[in-house]
Short mmCIF file of C-alpha atoms in Angstrom, two decimals:
data_model
loop_
_atom_site.label_atom_id
_atom_site.label_comp_id
_atom_site.label_asym_id
_atom_site.label_seq_id
_atom_site.Cartn_x
_atom_site.Cartn_y
_atom_site.Cartn_z
CA MET C 625 196.36 -79.60 130.16
CA HIS C 626 196.28 -77.53 126.97
CA LYS C 627 197.14 -80.41 124.95
CA ARG C 628 194.18 -82.41 126.47
CA ALA C 629 191.79 -79.52 125.80
CA ALA C 630 193.01 -79.24 122.14
CA LEU C 631 192.68 -83.06 121.60
CA VAL C 632 189.07 -82.93 122.93
CA VAL C 633 188.12 -79.84 120.80
CA LEU C 634 189.89 -81.70 117.77
CA ALA C 635 187.89 -85.07 118.44
CA ALA C 636 184.57 -82.95 118.67
CA ALA C 637 185.40 -81.01 115.40
CA VAL C 638 186.10 -84.45 113.53
CA ALA C 639 182.75 -85.85 115.08
CA LEU C 640 180.83 -82.95 113.93
CA ILE C 641 182.11 -83.21 110.50
CA VAL C 642 181.43 -86.91 110.23
CA VAL C 643 177.71 -86.27 111.39
CA LEU C 644 177.51 -83.36 108.85
CA MET C 645 178.79 -85.57 105.99
CA GLY C 646 176.36 -88.22 107.12
CA ALA C 647 173.56 -85.94 106.95
CA SER C 648 174.46 -84.45 103.68
CA GLY C 649 174.85 -88.03 102.25
CA ALA C 650 171.49 -88.97 103.67
CA LEU C 651 170.07 -85.88 102.08
CA ALA C 652 171.54 -86.64 98.76
CA THR C 653 170.17 -90.13 98.68
CA SER C 654 166.78 -89.31 99.98
CA LYS C 655 166.03 -86.26 97.80
CA PRO C 656 168.18 -85.18 94.99
CA PRO C 657 168.63 -81.51 94.66
CA TYR C 658 167.03 -79.23 92.16
CA GLY C 659 164.23 -82.06 91.54
CA ILE C 660 166.56 -84.28 89.60
CA LYS C 661 165.25 -87.90 89.84
CA PRO C 662 167.50 -90.56 90.86
CA THR C 663 168.53 -93.05 88.18
CA PRO C 664 166.47 -96.34 88.82
CA LYS C 665 168.59 -99.48 89.26
CA PRO C 666 168.37 -101.65 86.16
CA LYS C 667 166.25 -104.55 86.94
CA PRO C 668 167.95 -107.83 86.07
CA LYS C 669 166.64 -109.19 82.91
CA PRO C 670 164.87 -112.55 83.27
CA LYS C 671 166.78 -115.37 81.72
CA PRO C 672 165.09 -117.04 78.90
CA LYS C 673 164.10 -120.57 79.42
CA SER C 674 166.70 -122.74 77.79
CA SER C 675 164.60 -125.75 76.68
CA ARG C 676 165.57 -128.17 74.14
CA TYR C 677 162.13 -128.17 73.06
CA ASN C 678 161.89 -124.54 72.35
CA VAL C 679 162.20 -125.04 68.73
CA THR C 680 161.57 -122.58 65.72
CA THR C 681 160.97 -124.07 62.33
CA LYS C 682 161.04 -122.01 59.12
CA VAL C 683 159.65 -123.30 56.00
CA ALA C 684 158.64 -122.03 52.52
CA ILE C 685 156.99 -123.29 49.51
CA ALA C 686 158.71 -123.29 45.91
CA ILE C 687 157.63 -120.61 43.50
CA ASN C 688 159.37 -122.55 40.57
CA GLU C 689 160.81 -126.06 40.01
CA ASN C 690 164.39 -125.28 39.75
CA ALA C 691 167.14 -127.53 40.68
CA ILE C 692 168.41 -128.04 44.23
CA TYR C 693 172.21 -127.84 44.26
CA ARG C 694 174.83 -129.68 46.55
CA ARG C 695 176.74 -126.36 46.90
CA PRO C 696 175.58 -122.72 46.67
CA THR C 697 176.32 -122.61 42.86
CA THR C 698 174.45 -123.58 39.75
CA LYS C 699 177.57 -125.32 38.43
CA SER C 700 177.54 -128.03 41.43
CA ASP C 701 175.59 -131.26 41.22
CA VAL C 702 171.95 -131.29 41.49
CA VAL C 703 170.43 -133.11 44.55
CA LYS C 704 166.81 -132.91 43.47
CA GLN C 705 164.28 -130.63 41.76
CA LEU C 706 162.10 -128.24 43.70
CA ALA C 707 158.34 -129.26 43.59
CA PHE C 708 155.12 -127.30 43.86
CA TYR C 709 153.25 -130.24 45.48
CA THR C 710 153.82 -133.00 47.68
CA PRO C 711 154.01 -136.24 46.11
CA ASP C 712 150.38 -137.21 47.07
CA GLY C 713 149.15 -133.66 46.12
CA GLU C 714 147.47 -133.13 49.40
CA ALA C 715 149.43 -129.97 50.14
CA LEU C 716 151.97 -127.42 48.41
CA GLN C 717 155.44 -128.77 49.19
CA THR C 718 157.46 -127.03 51.89
CA TYR C 719 161.22 -126.93 52.46
CA ARG C 720 162.78 -126.26 55.76
CA PHE C 721 165.52 -123.52 55.88
CA VAL C 722 168.78 -124.55 57.66
CA LYS C 723 171.30 -121.80 56.96
CA SER C 724 172.01 -118.76 54.54
CA ARG C 725 174.97 -117.59 52.60
CA ARG C 726 175.46 -114.83 50.32
CA VAL C 727 177.40 -115.51 47.27
CA GLY C 728 178.28 -112.19 45.40
CA ARG C 729 174.83 -110.49 45.15
CA THR C 730 172.88 -113.77 45.42
CA GLN C 731 171.55 -115.13 48.81
CA TRP C 732 171.56 -118.78 48.84
CA GLU C 733 169.67 -120.96 51.32
CA LEU C 734 170.51 -124.59 52.52
CA ILE C 735 167.14 -126.37 52.73
CA ASP C 736 166.28 -129.83 54.04
CA VAL C 737 164.74 -131.51 51.14
CA PRO C 738 161.86 -133.97 51.85
CA ALA C 739 162.82 -137.25 49.93
CA ARG C 740 163.96 -140.85 50.45
CA PRO C 741 166.56 -141.39 51.84
CA ASN C 742 165.72 -139.21 54.92
CA GLY C 743 168.25 -136.40 55.84
CA GLN C 744 168.91 -134.89 52.34
CA SER C 745 169.63 -131.11 51.89
CA GLY C 746 170.77 -128.84 49.25
CA TRP C 747 171.16 -125.37 48.23
CA VAL C 748 168.62 -123.01 46.35
CA LYS C 749 168.41 -119.21 45.74
CA ARG C 750 166.15 -117.36 48.02
CA SER C 751 164.23 -116.07 45.19
CA TRP C 752 163.13 -119.35 44.24
CA LEU C 753 161.12 -119.91 47.59
CA GLY C 754 158.07 -117.94 48.75
CA ALA C 755 157.71 -116.11 51.90
CA ALA C 756 158.74 -118.05 55.03
CA ARG C 757 156.30 -119.43 57.56
CA ILE C 758 157.51 -119.78 61.08
CA SER C 759 156.43 -122.32 63.79
CA HIS C 760 157.23 -122.61 67.37
CA THR C 761 155.42 -126.00 67.69
CA LEU C 762 157.29 -129.27 68.30
CA VAL C 763 155.68 -132.71 68.06
CA LEU C 764 157.93 -134.85 70.05
CA VAL C 765 157.36 -138.73 69.54
CA ASP C 766 158.90 -140.88 72.26
CA ILE C 767 159.16 -144.21 70.62
CA ASP C 768 159.98 -146.29 73.89
CA ALA C 769 157.13 -144.56 76.04
CA ARG C 770 154.71 -144.71 73.05
CA THR C 771 153.87 -141.28 73.83
CA VAL C 772 153.71 -137.99 71.77
CA ILE C 773 154.08 -134.73 73.52
CA VAL C 774 153.35 -131.15 71.84
CA TYR C 775 155.30 -128.15 72.90
CA LYS C 776 154.80 -124.57 71.98
CA HIS C 777 157.54 -122.16 72.68
CA GLY C 778 159.22 -124.88 74.82
CA LYS C 779 156.12 -125.33 76.96
CA GLN C 780 154.22 -128.55 77.07
CA VAL C 781 150.73 -127.92 75.79
CA PHE C 782 149.53 -131.48 74.89
CA SER C 783 150.40 -135.22 75.61
CA THR C 784 148.92 -138.42 74.48
CA PRO C 785 149.58 -142.09 74.10
CA ALA C 786 150.20 -143.19 70.40
CA GLY C 787 151.01 -146.25 68.31
CA VAL C 788 154.30 -146.49 66.61
CA GLY C 789 155.89 -148.76 64.17
CA LYS C 790 156.27 -152.65 64.64
CA PRO C 791 159.66 -154.03 65.46
CA THR C 792 159.72 -155.28 61.73
CA THR C 793 158.71 -151.95 60.36
CA PRO C 794 160.05 -149.32 63.08
CA THR C 795 159.26 -145.60 62.73
CA PRO C 796 162.39 -144.00 61.38
CA THR C 797 163.93 -141.54 63.80
CA GLY C 798 165.02 -137.96 63.12
CA HIS C 799 164.02 -134.32 63.04
CA PHE C 800 161.41 -133.67 60.53
CA TRP C 801 158.46 -131.40 60.02
CA VAL C 802 154.66 -131.44 59.24
CA ALA C 803 154.06 -131.15 55.44
CA GLU C 804 150.46 -131.90 55.01
CA ALA C 805 147.41 -131.49 57.21
CA PHE C 806 143.83 -132.59 55.90
CA PRO C 807 140.76 -134.38 56.75
CA SER C 808 140.45 -138.22 56.11
CA GLN C 809 137.61 -140.15 54.70
CA ASN C 810 139.39 -143.34 55.01
CA PRO C 811 138.40 -144.70 58.36
CA PHE C 812 141.59 -146.57 58.69
CA TYR C 813 143.40 -143.25 59.16
CA GLY C 814 140.64 -141.81 61.35
CA PRO C 815 139.14 -138.31 60.71
CA TRP C 816 142.28 -136.30 60.41
CA ALA C 817 145.89 -137.02 59.13
CA PHE C 818 149.14 -135.01 59.15
CA GLY C 819 151.79 -135.95 56.74
CA THR C 820 155.44 -135.56 57.86
CA THR C 821 158.73 -135.56 55.81
CA ASP C 822 159.78 -138.84 57.36
CA TYR C 823 159.91 -141.56 54.93
CA ALA C 824 159.26 -145.04 56.38
CA ALA C 825 161.38 -148.18 55.77
CA ASP C 826 158.40 -150.06 54.41
CA THR C 827 158.33 -148.83 50.78
CA GLU C 828 155.12 -150.91 49.68
CA PHE C 829 152.78 -147.87 50.10
CA PRO C 830 152.11 -145.30 47.46
CA ASP C 831 153.85 -142.05 46.94
CA GLY C 832 157.03 -142.96 48.91
CA SER C 833 155.54 -144.32 52.03
CA ILE C 834 155.24 -141.15 53.97
CA VAL C 835 155.14 -141.46 57.75
CA GLY C 836 151.84 -139.68 58.88
CA LEU C 837 150.39 -138.72 62.20
CA HIS C 838 146.59 -139.94 62.04
CA GLY C 839 143.61 -141.37 63.86
CA THR C 840 142.81 -145.03 63.74
CA ASP C 841 139.72 -147.53 63.36
CA ALA C 842 141.50 -149.84 65.94
CA PRO C 843 142.00 -147.42 69.06
CA GLU C 844 142.43 -150.71 71.17
CA LEU C 845 146.02 -151.01 69.70
CA ILE C 846 147.14 -147.64 71.35
CA PRO C 847 149.44 -147.29 72.92
CA GLY C 848 151.49 -149.99 71.31
CA ASP C 849 153.47 -150.75 68.17
CA PRO C 850 150.82 -151.84 65.43
CA SER C 851 151.81 -149.55 62.57
CA HIS C 852 154.02 -149.91 59.41
CA GLY C 853 156.04 -146.74 60.41
CA CYS C 854 153.11 -144.30 61.04
CA ILE C 855 152.17 -142.64 64.35
CA ARG C 856 148.57 -143.67 65.16
CA PHE C 857 146.21 -141.68 67.73
CA LYS C 858 142.73 -142.34 69.06
CA ASP C 859 140.33 -140.31 66.86
CA ALA C 860 139.73 -137.80 69.75
CA ASP C 861 143.45 -137.21 70.28
CA ILE C 862 144.19 -136.30 66.69
CA LEU C 863 141.33 -133.95 66.63
CA GLN C 864 143.07 -132.29 69.83
CA MET C 865 146.46 -132.25 68.11
CA LYS C 866 144.77 -130.21 65.20
CA LYS C 867 144.35 -127.31 67.58
CA PHE C 868 148.18 -127.03 68.12
CA VAL C 869 149.79 -128.49 65.03
CA SER C 870 150.05 -127.20 61.52
CA ILE C 871 152.16 -127.43 58.50
CA GLY C 872 155.62 -126.32 59.22
CA SER C 873 155.53 -127.75 62.98
CA ALA C 874 158.55 -129.58 63.79
CA VAL C 875 158.31 -133.37 64.31
CA TRP C 876 160.98 -135.15 66.34
CA ILE C 877 160.94 -138.86 66.57
CA GLU C 878 163.20 -140.32 69.10
CA TYR C 879 163.93 -143.20 71.41
CA SER C 880 163.53 -141.98 75.09
CA PRO C 881 164.19 -138.34 74.42
CA ALA C 882 164.04 -137.57 78.06
CA LEU C 883 167.43 -139.33 78.57
CA SER C 884 169.17 -137.32 75.89
CA MET T 125 147.96 -90.30 5.99
CA ALA T 126 148.56 -93.77 6.97
CA GLY T 127 151.14 -92.49 9.50
CA ALA T 128 148.67 -90.26 11.05
CA SER T 129 146.22 -93.01 11.51
CA GLY T 130 148.68 -95.23 13.01
CA VAL T 131 149.32 -92.40 15.60
CA ALA T 132 145.72 -91.99 16.28
CA SER T 133 145.26 -95.76 16.93
CA ALA T 134 148.27 -95.83 19.12
CA ALA T 135 146.77 -92.96 21.23
CA GLN T 136 143.62 -94.61 21.59
CA ALA T 137 145.39 -97.88 22.80
CA HIS T 138 146.65 -96.26 26.02
CA VAL T 139 146.36 -93.10 28.05
CA LYS T 140 149.44 -90.83 28.19
CA PRO T 141 151.03 -91.06 31.55
CA THR T 142 151.28 -88.02 33.73
CA ARG T 143 153.17 -89.57 36.65
CA CYS T 144 156.11 -90.78 34.76
CA GLY T 145 158.10 -90.87 31.52
CA GLY T 146 158.26 -87.26 31.01
CA LYS T 147 161.32 -84.94 30.62
CA TYR T 148 161.26 -84.21 34.48
CA LEU T 149 159.61 -87.31 35.68
CA PRO T 150 161.16 -90.72 36.46
CA ALA T 151 160.80 -93.50 33.83
CA CYS T 152 157.76 -95.76 33.69
CA THR T 153 158.70 -98.94 35.29
CA LYS T 154 157.08 -102.39 34.74
CA PRO T 155 154.15 -102.96 37.39
CA LYS T 156 154.81 -105.06 40.45
CA ILE T 157 152.96 -107.85 42.14
CA THR T 158 153.34 -108.94 45.72
CA ASN T 159 151.10 -111.36 47.67
CA LYS T 160 150.84 -112.46 51.29
CA PRO T 161 151.97 -116.04 51.50
CA VAL T 162 149.64 -118.85 50.15
CA SER T 163 148.83 -121.42 52.85
CA PRO T 164 150.57 -124.75 51.80
CA GLN T 165 147.50 -126.72 53.33
CA CYS T 166 144.99 -128.23 50.95
CA ALA T 167 141.49 -126.60 50.60
CA ASP T 168 138.11 -128.30 50.73
CA ALA T 169 136.62 -129.25 47.54
CA GLY T 170 133.98 -126.49 47.69
CA PRO T 171 132.51 -124.02 47.30
CA ALA T 172 135.67 -121.65 47.12
CA PHE T 173 139.21 -121.08 47.93
CA ARG T 174 140.08 -117.74 49.19
CA LEU T 175 143.27 -115.99 47.75
CA PRO T 176 145.54 -114.17 50.08
CA THR T 177 145.82 -110.36 49.60
CA VAL T 178 147.66 -109.44 46.35
CA THR T 179 149.14 -105.97 45.99
CA PHE T 180 149.80 -104.38 42.70
CA VAL T 181 152.13 -101.38 42.28
CA SER T 182 152.65 -99.25 39.21
CA ASN T 183 154.25 -95.78 38.88
CA ALA T 184 152.41 -95.03 35.67
CA GLY T 185 148.87 -96.21 36.88
CA ILE T 186 147.22 -99.47 36.91
CA LYS T 187 144.69 -99.98 33.88
CA THR T 188 143.48 -103.54 34.62
CA ILE T 189 143.90 -106.45 36.84
CA GLN T 190 142.97 -109.96 35.81
CA VAL T 191 142.62 -113.11 37.93
CA SER T 192 142.18 -116.26 36.03
CA LEU T 193 141.92 -119.95 36.96
CA ALA T 194 143.14 -122.07 34.11
CA SER T 195 141.84 -120.08 31.10
CA ARG T 196 138.55 -118.71 32.90
CA THR T 197 138.75 -115.23 34.01
CA ILE T 198 137.33 -114.98 37.67
CA LYS T 199 137.83 -111.28 38.21
CA LEU T 200 138.60 -108.47 36.07
CA ILE T 201 139.02 -104.82 37.29
CA THR T 202 139.55 -101.87 34.94
CA PHE T 203 140.59 -98.35 36.15
CA SER T 204 139.68 -95.23 34.28
CA GLY T 205 141.84 -92.36 33.27
CA GLN T 206 145.45 -92.55 35.11
CA GLY T 207 144.47 -95.29 37.16
CA LYS T 208 145.74 -96.08 40.63
CA THR T 209 149.24 -96.42 41.51
CA GLN T 210 148.55 -99.03 44.15
CA TYR T 211 145.81 -101.51 44.58
CA SER T 212 145.31 -104.36 47.06
CA LEU T 213 142.96 -107.23 46.03
CA LYS T 214 141.74 -108.76 49.16
CA GLY T 215 140.23 -112.26 49.77
CA VAL T 216 139.14 -113.19 46.00
CA SER T 217 137.19 -116.18 46.07
CA VAL T 218 138.03 -118.79 43.68
CA PRO T 219 135.33 -121.22 42.89
CA THR T 220 136.51 -124.74 43.45
CA THR T 221 133.28 -126.65 43.02
CA GLY T 222 134.09 -129.12 40.43
CA LEU T 223 137.72 -128.82 40.50
CA LEU T 224 139.60 -132.22 40.63
CA ALA T 225 141.54 -133.02 43.85
CA GLY T 226 145.19 -132.09 43.59
CA GLY T 227 147.25 -128.95 42.67
CA HIS T 228 145.80 -125.98 40.77
CA SER T 229 147.06 -122.58 39.87
CA VAL T 230 145.48 -119.13 39.71
CA SER T 231 147.10 -116.29 37.62
CA VAL T 232 147.02 -112.76 38.36
CA LYS T 233 147.95 -110.08 35.64
CA VAL T 234 148.29 -106.46 36.04
CA THR T 235 148.53 -104.01 33.09
CA ASP T 236 149.41 -100.33 33.32
CA ILE T 237 148.09 -97.38 31.46
CA THR T 238 151.40 -97.69 29.09
CA ASN T 239 150.52 -101.27 28.40
CA LYS T 240 153.35 -102.65 30.45
CA SER T 241 152.31 -105.86 32.34
CA ALA T 242 153.43 -108.29 34.91
CA SER T 243 151.77 -111.63 35.87
CA LYS T 244 152.33 -114.09 38.89
CA THR T 245 150.98 -117.61 39.48
CA LEU T 246 149.68 -118.49 42.87
CA ARG T 247 149.27 -122.37 43.53
CA PHE T 248 146.93 -124.16 45.83
CA SER T 249 145.81 -127.74 46.39
CA ILE T 250 142.27 -129.23 46.73
CA CYS T 251 142.25 -132.04 49.46
CA GLN T 252 141.89 -135.59 48.19
CA MET T 253 141.18 -136.67 51.81
CA LYS T 254 142.85 -140.05 50.85
CA PRO T 255 145.77 -140.70 53.03
CA VAL T 256 148.35 -143.12 51.44
CA PHE T 257 150.60 -143.01 54.30
CA THR T 258 152.38 -146.23 55.93
CA GLY T 259 149.46 -146.63 58.22
#
């Protein structure tokens, strides 16, 4: 009998302790003592949108006409010379930064070199180039779909049908950038033209046969494949593109990029 | 006598710096020129091309700033006395009427009160508006 009473008292005491502990815990969580604010739980950071089309391009003009080297040393082979102006003189020539390397005290930059054949690159000292211009715009040319889509920070901002190169003079594919932007007085090219760093297979045009993005005096051929390599737009569409695209914007020319 | 006149003419040529070059002052260094990036895009043929902001720094003091297009001076600023140690030239208009389409260069030169000078060339292009792309 005594044992039973002792067990009941013990059980009651344990229950009381549990209740008290719970209450103190609740007090601790609801109101911290001495006015100390509880540490807020860190909010999970939103994951950046991983878009293939979120492209950043960094370009700069040349401030002298020194050589572009195959390796980051002035003792290596020369790829080409830096130039102040584009071949047709419609803009200051820009070069695209690829990667940097420090050799001793000198910072070298691997740059893409706009020249025929496409896809050349070489090394220059950083001090030979001006301040960098950064663009987050991508002009994506889908040759199969005869469509051009403009992305800004990876988000689509404009889309339009386009005319691309004929099967005999196809538009060369690759990753280029806009090197020139200017009004056109030749109706064949419409009211506005962008020059890219892509060189066409058809070499019969002056100044190296640069692939341009431009308007047209034959809008009925768009969408289609009427050109010698250039990307043609209806005049209203090239004027719309002017709002989003400038020198330094990336230009990707691909077959069915949605599938890649 | 000849030596004395030589000293006098040298003294007239420049102001004695008070900010640098003394026993307890740092050495007078060559002035420096920095500029905001020039747009690679070509400019219309007229009436003017606006230069980006160009900043001049001199620890001795700036005496003159000169902006020239080819051999023609388009802006000349002269400071009196010890001059300024820093000066920013904003939006200078370069007259482009009559310039041929294609590449051109503007030269900016700064001279300090000790007659040390520095210069820089800024290039721009006048639109030809005649695309020669593959079409």
